[in-house]
Amino acid sequence: MSDEDVIRPSDIGDSDAPPVEAKPYKIVFEANKCIGTGKCAEVSSNWDLDLETGLARPKTYYVGEEDLDHNVRAAEVCPAKKGNGVIHVVDRRTDEEIAPDPEGDGTLSVDW
């Protein structure tokens, strides 16, 4: 994969995002791969399971330090995508994936 083919987290999301200083972490959610187990909603107050659609969804895509731990936990417990999860927590300051980071190298592990 060339550098041109790499998906950078900063390229995903709203142009009207809150300032990085206020909310330094971004949630990247592969909703098309969600299998609706609700594990994320069990461990994080930022996640809900929509009973009508059977899919999870975050209340916000941008979080601060105070909400980092439970969103990381949501990413870690997600069983979708063959165990690698479909919830990704990214540090907006460095564009590195914090969780689940299955490759261990900080690259965004989306599958689209």
Short mmCIF file of C-alpha atoms in Angstrom, two decimals:
data_model
loop_
_atom_site.label_atom_id
_atom_site.label_comp_id
_atom_site.label_asym_id
_atom_site.label_seq_id
_atom_site.Cartn_x
_atom_site.Cartn_y
_atom_site.Cartn_z
CA MET A 1 0.00 0.00 0.00
CA SER A 2 1.45 3.37 -0.97
CA ASP A 3 1.31 6.48 1.21
CA GLU A 4 -1.42 7.80 -1.09
CA ASP A 5 -3.64 4.80 -0.26
CA VAL A 6 -3.38 5.18 3.53
CA ILE A 7 -6.58 6.40 5.22
CA ARG A 8 -5.67 9.07 7.74
CA PRO A 9 -8.10 9.51 10.62
CA SER A 10 -7.93 13.28 10.23
CA ASP A 11 -9.48 12.87 6.77
CA ILE A 12 -12.60 11.24 8.26
CA GLY A 13 -15.39 13.15 9.93
CA ASP A 14 -16.92 16.57 10.21
CA SER A 15 -15.19 19.75 9.23
CA ASP A 16 -16.95 21.42 12.16
CA ALA A 17 -15.31 19.20 14.80
CA PRO A 18 -14.53 20.74 18.18
CA PRO A 19 -11.01 22.08 18.69
CA VAL A 20 -8.38 19.39 19.19
CA GLU A 21 -7.38 20.97 22.49
CA ALA A 22 -10.92 20.49 23.86
CA LYS A 23 -11.62 17.03 22.44
CA PRO A 24 -8.32 15.40 21.40
CA TYR A 25 -9.80 11.97 20.63
CA LYS A 26 -11.98 10.89 17.73
CA ILE A 27 -14.19 7.83 17.41
CA VAL A 28 -14.13 6.23 13.96
CA PHE A 29 -17.00 3.75 13.74
CA GLU A 30 -17.44 1.17 10.98
CA ALA A 31 -21.23 1.05 11.36
CA ASN A 32 -21.58 -1.13 8.26
CA LYS A 33 -19.73 -3.90 10.11
CA CYS A 34 -21.52 -3.61 13.48
CA ILE A 35 -23.10 -6.91 14.53
CA GLY A 36 -25.21 -5.45 17.34
CA THR A 37 -23.92 -7.34 20.38
CA GLY A 38 -24.16 -4.22 22.55
CA LYS A 39 -20.86 -4.92 24.31
CA CYS A 40 -19.83 -1.29 23.72
CA ALA A 41 -22.97 0.02 25.43
CA GLU A 42 -22.32 -2.25 28.42
CA VAL A 43 -18.94 -0.64 29.14
CA SER A 44 -19.29 2.94 27.88
CA SER A 45 -21.83 5.66 28.55
CA ASN A 46 -20.99 7.09 25.11
CA TRP A 47 -22.52 4.10 23.31
CA ASP A 48 -26.15 3.06 22.79
CA LEU A 49 -27.62 0.01 21.13
CA ASP A 50 -30.54 1.01 18.91
CA LEU A 51 -33.11 -1.72 19.43
CA GLU A 52 -34.93 -0.86 16.19
CA THR A 53 -31.90 -1.22 13.92
CA GLY A 54 -29.90 -3.58 16.12
CA LEU A 55 -26.83 -1.40 15.66
CA ALA A 56 -24.68 0.48 18.10
CA ARG A 57 -24.02 4.17 17.79
CA PRO A 58 -21.92 6.70 19.68
CA LYS A 59 -23.52 9.72 21.30
CA THR A 60 -20.51 11.76 20.20
CA TYR A 61 -17.56 11.13 17.91
CA TYR A 62 -15.20 13.52 19.72
CA VAL A 63 -14.15 12.98 23.33
CA GLY A 64 -11.80 14.44 25.91
CA GLU A 65 -9.49 12.85 28.45
CA GLU A 66 -12.37 12.31 30.90
CA ASP A 67 -14.14 10.00 28.42
CA LEU A 68 -11.13 8.28 26.91
CA ASP A 69 -10.94 5.17 29.10
CA HIS A 70 -14.50 3.92 28.64
CA ASN A 71 -14.39 4.56 24.87
CA VAL A 72 -11.11 2.62 24.64
CA ARG A 73 -12.81 -0.17 26.58
CA ALA A 74 -15.74 -0.11 24.14
CA ALA A 75 -13.28 -0.53 21.24
CA GLU A 76 -11.50 -3.37 23.03
CA VAL A 77 -14.63 -5.40 23.81
CA CYS A 78 -16.23 -5.09 20.37
CA PRO A 79 -16.29 -8.59 18.81
CA ALA A 80 -17.18 -7.51 15.27
CA LYS A 81 -14.87 -7.78 12.27
CA LYS A 82 -13.43 -11.15 13.25
CA GLY A 83 -12.50 -9.95 16.70
CA ASN A 84 -10.64 -6.77 15.71
CA GLY A 85 -13.62 -4.54 16.42
CA VAL A 86 -15.28 -1.78 14.46
CA ILE A 87 -14.85 1.00 17.02
CA HIS A 88 -11.59 2.88 16.67
CA VAL A 89 -10.30 5.51 19.10
CA VAL A 90 -7.83 7.87 17.47
CA ASP A 91 -5.60 10.57 18.91
CA ARG A 92 -6.36 13.61 16.74
CA ARG A 93 -3.01 15.18 17.64
CA THR A 94 -0.98 12.33 16.13
CA ASP A 95 -3.49 10.50 13.87
CA GLU A 96 -2.59 7.29 15.73
CA GLU A 97 -5.13 4.62 16.59
CA ILE A 98 -5.17 4.03 20.34
CA ALA A 99 -7.69 1.19 20.30
CA PRO A 100 -8.10 -1.46 19.19
CA ASP A 101 -4.77 -1.15 17.27
CA PRO A 102 -4.57 -4.85 16.28
CA GLU A 103 -1.31 -4.34 14.38
CA GLY A 104 0.31 -2.57 17.31
CA ASP A 105 1.67 0.19 15.11
CA GLY A 106 -0.90 2.98 15.56
CA THR A 107 -2.27 2.76 12.03
CA LEU A 108 -6.01 3.01 11.48
CA SER A 109 -7.41 -0.52 11.24
CA VAL A 110 -10.61 0.23 9.33
CA ASP A 111 -11.77 -2.29 6.78
CA TRP A 112 -13.57 -0.35 4.07
#
